[in-house]
Tab-separated table of C-alpha atoms in Angstrom:
chain	number	residue	atom	x	y	z
A	1	UNK	CA	1.965	-19.042	6.965
A	2	UNK	CA	2.589	-15.445	7.855
A	3	UNK	CA	0.312	-13.191	9.753
A	4	UNK	CA	0.469	-9.443	10.434
A	5	UNK	CA	-1.558	-7.972	13.397
A	6	UNK	CA	-2.411	-4.325	14.272
A	7	UNK	CA	-4.192	-2.922	17.253
A	8	UNK	CA	-6.191	-1.202	18.200
A	9	UNK	CA	-8.538	-1.388	15.395
A	10	UNK	CA	-10.147	1.906	16.093
A	11	UNK	CA	-8.975	4.798	18.435
A	12	UNK	CA	-10.539	8.013	19.208
A	13	UNK	CA	-8.110	10.366	21.108
A	14	UNK	CA	-8.370	14.095	22.136
A	15	UNK	CA	-5.698	16.539	20.874
A	16	UNK	CA	-2.574	16.780	22.730
A	17	UNK	CA	-2.841	13.310	24.052
A	18	UNK	CA	-0.212	10.617	23.436
A	19	UNK	CA	-0.506	7.665	20.847
A	20	UNK	CA	0.955	4.131	20.656
A	21	UNK	CA	-0.089	1.887	17.763
A	22	UNK	CA	1.214	-1.672	17.566
A	23	UNK	CA	2.114	-3.996	14.666
A	24	UNK	CA	3.335	-7.508	15.114
A	25	UNK	CA	4.218	-10.068	12.475
A	26	UNK	CA	3.987	-13.715	13.068
A	27	UNK	CA	5.640	-16.478	10.848
A	28	UNK	CA	8.648	-14.875	9.576
A	29	UNK	CA	11.958	-13.593	10.791
A	30	UNK	CA	13.811	-10.429	10.109
A	31	UNK	CA	10.997	-8.869	8.146
A	32	UNK	CA	11.275	-5.312	6.590
A	33	UNK	CA	8.422	-3.168	8.476
A	34	UNK	CA	6.656	-0.219	7.281
A	35	UNK	CA	4.081	2.234	8.643
A	36	UNK	CA	1.766	3.989	6.124
A	37	UNK	CA	-0.938	6.668	6.829
A	38	UNK	CA	-3.866	6.923	4.490
A	39	UNK	CA	-6.072	10.016	4.741
A	40	UNK	CA	-9.794	9.518	3.970
A	41	UNK	CA	-10.310	8.686	0.351
A	42	UNK	CA	-6.454	9.327	-0.392
A	43	UNK	CA	-3.452	7.555	-1.354
A	44	UNK	CA	-0.720	5.715	0.881
A	45	UNK	CA	1.847	7.934	2.545
A	46	UNK	CA	5.025	6.008	3.666
A	47	UNK	CA	5.904	7.309	7.281
A	48	UNK	CA	8.506	5.116	8.396
A	49	UNK	CA	10.409	1.677	7.651
A	50	UNK	CA	12.709	-0.427	9.346
A	51	UNK	CA	15.270	-3.133	8.134
A	52	UNK	CA	16.035	-4.424	11.638
A	53	UNK	CA	15.656	-3.953	15.206
A	54	UNK	CA	16.506	-0.386	16.365
A	55	UNK	CA	16.838	0.674	12.692
A	56	UNK	CA	14.283	3.280	11.649
A	57	UNK	CA	14.049	5.564	8.601
A	58	UNK	CA	11.832	8.433	8.595
A	59	UNK	CA	10.188	9.561	5.194
A	60	UNK	CA	8.295	12.460	6.200
A	61	UNK	CA	9.139	14.988	8.940
A	62	UNK	CA	6.138	15.190	11.281
A	63	UNK	CA	4.554	14.660	14.739
A	64	UNK	CA	5.044	10.904	14.718
A	65	UNK	CA	7.795	8.629	15.656
A	66	UNK	CA	8.466	4.888	15.239
A	67	UNK	CA	10.520	2.182	17.115
A	68	UNK	CA	11.366	-1.461	16.656
A	69	UNK	CA	12.046	-3.282	20.025
A	70	UNK	CA	11.786	-6.580	18.764
A	71	UNK	CA	12.425	-8.336	15.340
A	72	UNK	CA	8.650	-8.618	14.440
A	73	UNK	CA	7.275	-5.708	16.514
A	74	UNK	CA	6.946	-2.099	14.982
A	75	UNK	CA	5.441	0.744	16.944
A	76	UNK	CA	4.080	4.064	15.925
A	77	UNK	CA	4.137	6.874	18.712
A	78	UNK	CA	3.230	10.376	19.213
A	79	UNK	CA	3.679	12.565	22.360
A	80	UNK	CA	1.073	15.035	21.462
A	81	UNK	CA	-1.480	14.232	18.910
A	82	UNK	CA	-2.659	16.834	16.351
A	83	UNK	CA	-6.067	16.992	14.451
A	84	UNK	CA	-4.009	16.359	11.240
A	85	UNK	CA	-2.867	13.055	12.654
A	86	UNK	CA	-6.273	11.627	11.944
A	87	UNK	CA	-6.345	8.785	9.371
A	88	UNK	CA	-5.978	5.098	8.627
A	89	UNK	CA	-2.651	3.846	9.684
A	90	UNK	CA	-1.339	0.788	7.901
A	91	UNK	CA	1.585	-1.585	8.979
A	92	UNK	CA	3.043	-3.672	6.269
A	93	UNK	CA	5.911	-6.317	6.056
A	94	UNK	CA	8.241	-7.680	3.398
A	95	UNK	CA	10.735	-10.428	3.119
A	96	UNK	CA	14.054	-8.276	3.254
A	97	UNK	CA	13.983	-6.052	0.409
A	98	UNK	CA	11.747	-8.124	-1.767
A	99	UNK	CA	9.241	-6.337	-3.855
A	100	UNK	CA	6.062	-7.697	-2.460
A	101	UNK	CA	4.709	-6.017	0.833
A	102	UNK	CA	1.795	-7.543	2.907
A	103	UNK	CA	-0.456	-5.251	4.613
A	104	UNK	CA	-2.175	-5.457	8.169
A	105	UNK	CA	-5.730	-4.670	8.785
A	106	UNK	CA	-5.022	-1.066	9.562
A	107	UNK	CA	-5.978	1.194	12.683
A	108	UNK	CA	-8.504	3.889	12.204
A	109	UNK	CA	-7.346	6.908	14.258
A	110	UNK	CA	-9.844	9.878	15.007
A	111	UNK	CA	-8.346	12.986	16.734
A	112	UNK	CA	-10.934	15.274	18.175
B	1	UNK	CA	11.462	10.416	-11.216
B	2	UNK	CA	10.240	8.447	-8.387
B	3	UNK	CA	6.521	9.022	-9.080
B	4	UNK	CA	4.058	6.763	-10.516
B	5	UNK	CA	1.013	8.632	-11.946
B	6	UNK	CA	-2.472	6.930	-11.775
B	7	UNK	CA	-5.584	7.631	-13.500
B	8	UNK	CA	-8.637	8.065	-13.312
B	9	UNK	CA	-9.105	8.945	-9.664
B	10	UNK	CA	-12.449	7.335	-9.839
B	11	UNK	CA	-14.218	5.102	-12.175
B	12	UNK	CA	-17.937	3.935	-12.349
B	13	UNK	CA	-18.695	0.936	-14.521
B	14	UNK	CA	-21.830	-1.237	-15.235
B	15	UNK	CA	-21.722	-4.740	-14.227
B	16	UNK	CA	-20.292	-6.941	-16.946
B	17	UNK	CA	-18.333	-3.985	-18.504
B	18	UNK	CA	-14.514	-3.514	-18.729
B	19	UNK	CA	-12.611	-1.446	-16.007
B	20	UNK	CA	-9.389	0.111	-17.111
B	21	UNK	CA	-7.089	1.898	-14.865
B	22	UNK	CA	-3.724	3.421	-16.234
B	23	UNK	CA	-0.310	4.140	-14.652
B	24	UNK	CA	2.764	5.788	-15.769
B	25	UNK	CA	6.330	5.981	-14.472
B	26	UNK	CA	9.587	7.903	-15.455
B	27	UNK	CA	12.245	5.799	-13.692
B	28	UNK	CA	13.446	2.950	-16.013
B	29	UNK	CA	15.135	1.196	-13.313
B	30	UNK	CA	11.820	-0.005	-11.871
B	31	UNK	CA	11.489	-3.722	-12.439
B	32	UNK	CA	8.307	-4.936	-10.629
B	33	UNK	CA	5.018	-3.411	-10.946
B	34	UNK	CA	2.181	-4.650	-8.676
B	35	UNK	CA	-1.442	-3.752	-8.288
B	36	UNK	CA	-3.292	-3.763	-4.922
B	37	UNK	CA	-6.781	-3.899	-4.149
B	38	UNK	CA	-8.188	-2.392	-1.034
B	39	UNK	CA	-11.815	-2.675	0.245
B	40	UNK	CA	-13.258	-0.057	2.581
B	41	UNK	CA	-11.831	-0.241	5.921
B	42	UNK	CA	-9.333	-2.974	5.213
B	43	UNK	CA	-5.528	-3.045	4.297
B	44	UNK	CA	-4.478	-3.284	0.571
B	45	UNK	CA	-3.951	-6.742	-0.655
B	46	UNK	CA	-1.725	-7.827	-3.693
B	47	UNK	CA	-3.883	-8.538	-6.632
B	48	UNK	CA	-1.518	-9.177	-9.668
B	49	UNK	CA	1.941	-8.002	-10.590
B	50	UNK	CA	4.261	-7.933	-13.677
B	51	UNK	CA	7.853	-7.585	-14.614
B	52	UNK	CA	8.842	-5.554	-17.640
B	53	UNK	CA	10.103	-8.666	-19.626
B	54	UNK	CA	6.621	-9.281	-20.526
B	55	UNK	CA	3.855	-7.393	-22.177
B	56	UNK	CA	0.975	-8.925	-20.421
B	57	UNK	CA	-0.126	-11.031	-17.525
B	58	UNK	CA	-3.471	-12.294	-16.827
B	59	UNK	CA	-5.127	-13.912	-13.817
B	60	UNK	CA	-8.820	-14.859	-14.199
B	61	UNK	CA	-10.626	-11.658	-15.112
B	62	UNK	CA	-7.580	-9.393	-14.097
B	63	UNK	CA	-4.935	-8.648	-16.893
B	64	UNK	CA	-1.922	-6.257	-16.536
B	65	UNK	CA	-0.915	-4.700	-19.927
B	66	UNK	CA	2.554	-3.355	-19.887
B	67	UNK	CA	4.117	-0.967	-22.556
B	68	UNK	CA	7.922	-0.605	-21.701
B	69	UNK	CA	8.734	1.936	-24.350
B	70	UNK	CA	6.014	4.168	-23.199
B	71	UNK	CA	6.588	3.539	-19.653
B	72	UNK	CA	2.989	2.769	-18.939
B	73	UNK	CA	0.959	-0.027	-17.464
B	74	UNK	CA	-2.600	-0.679	-16.768
B	75	UNK	CA	-5.127	-3.069	-15.056
B	76	UNK	CA	-7.801	-4.386	-17.016
B	77	UNK	CA	-10.907	-6.004	-15.111
B	78	UNK	CA	-13.151	-8.035	-17.462
B	79	UNK	CA	-16.739	-8.658	-16.883
B	80	UNK	CA	-16.377	-6.404	-13.776
B	81	UNK	CA	-18.701	-7.358	-10.865
B	82	UNK	CA	-20.043	-5.384	-7.965
B	83	UNK	CA	-17.642	-7.275	-5.605
B	84	UNK	CA	-14.837	-5.705	-7.500
B	85	UNK	CA	-15.899	-2.212	-6.227
B	86	UNK	CA	-12.774	-1.201	-4.363
B	87	UNK	CA	-9.807	1.086	-4.515
B	88	UNK	CA	-7.046	-0.116	-6.860
B	89	UNK	CA	-3.449	1.072	-6.241
B	90	UNK	CA	-0.548	0.628	-8.964
B	91	UNK	CA	3.022	0.517	-7.553
B	92	UNK	CA	6.592	0.215	-9.001
B	93	UNK	CA	9.702	-1.150	-7.367
B	94	UNK	CA	13.434	-1.302	-7.961
B	95	UNK	CA	15.849	-3.587	-6.147
B	96	UNK	CA	16.594	-2.710	-2.476
B	97	UNK	CA	14.153	0.415	-2.698
B	98	UNK	CA	10.964	1.017	-1.494
B	99	UNK	CA	7.556	0.495	-3.214
B	100	UNK	CA	6.142	3.593	-4.966
B	101	UNK	CA	2.427	3.745	-5.032
B	102	UNK	CA	0.036	5.462	-7.341
B	103	UNK	CA	-2.647	7.846	-5.857
B	104	UNK	CA	-5.459	5.151	-6.282
B	105	UNK	CA	-8.487	4.735	-8.304
B	106	UNK	CA	-12.041	4.147	-6.732
B	107	UNK	CA	-13.864	1.748	-8.754
B	108	UNK	CA	-17.725	1.420	-8.443
B	109	UNK	CA	-19.313	-1.382	-10.236
B	110	UNK	CA	-23.175	-0.925	-10.458
B	111	UNK	CA	-25.506	-3.930	-11.160
């Protein structure tokens, strides 16, 4: 069966510090991978998606970047965090362009 | 045309009652409509989904009603339970594209 992991689960970072969130998927190959952000009590904002190694599409211009160094690894980064980067970050995967996305447990980021 | 409009934003239902959440879309190319359930502090999980060739799909206490001509679909939770308290997202998808999510509905079921 397939499993998606995210870490860390919770992160408190000062403004201006760098960020690295990691997502890995087990039990499948060549998945589509997605990063979403969810502000408190709000909907899901798609940040990035990837259809393969090194292939990243950005949905919203912002202070964040994404990379996919391996088939089942997706990394969300920032060089300098802003207060507005606080939120709940969710990684998801799907089988190719198939319609069902499976979400990870999320990382709660608080920027102070 | 890519939007999915979801209502209400929040919903309070008594235990045993029926919870109804509505979504509307514009793009007739959408051909898959899932509902996701998200508990606090957790990632969303697929609850139930429907394709536009059927008007209703039922899984246990959860039913999706789909009105293709009106471009609307809704989630009905029968005999709502406190354990159903969560945020529900509708979504729409068309081939080779991304899932388009609604804005979410926070459901609270009181005993």
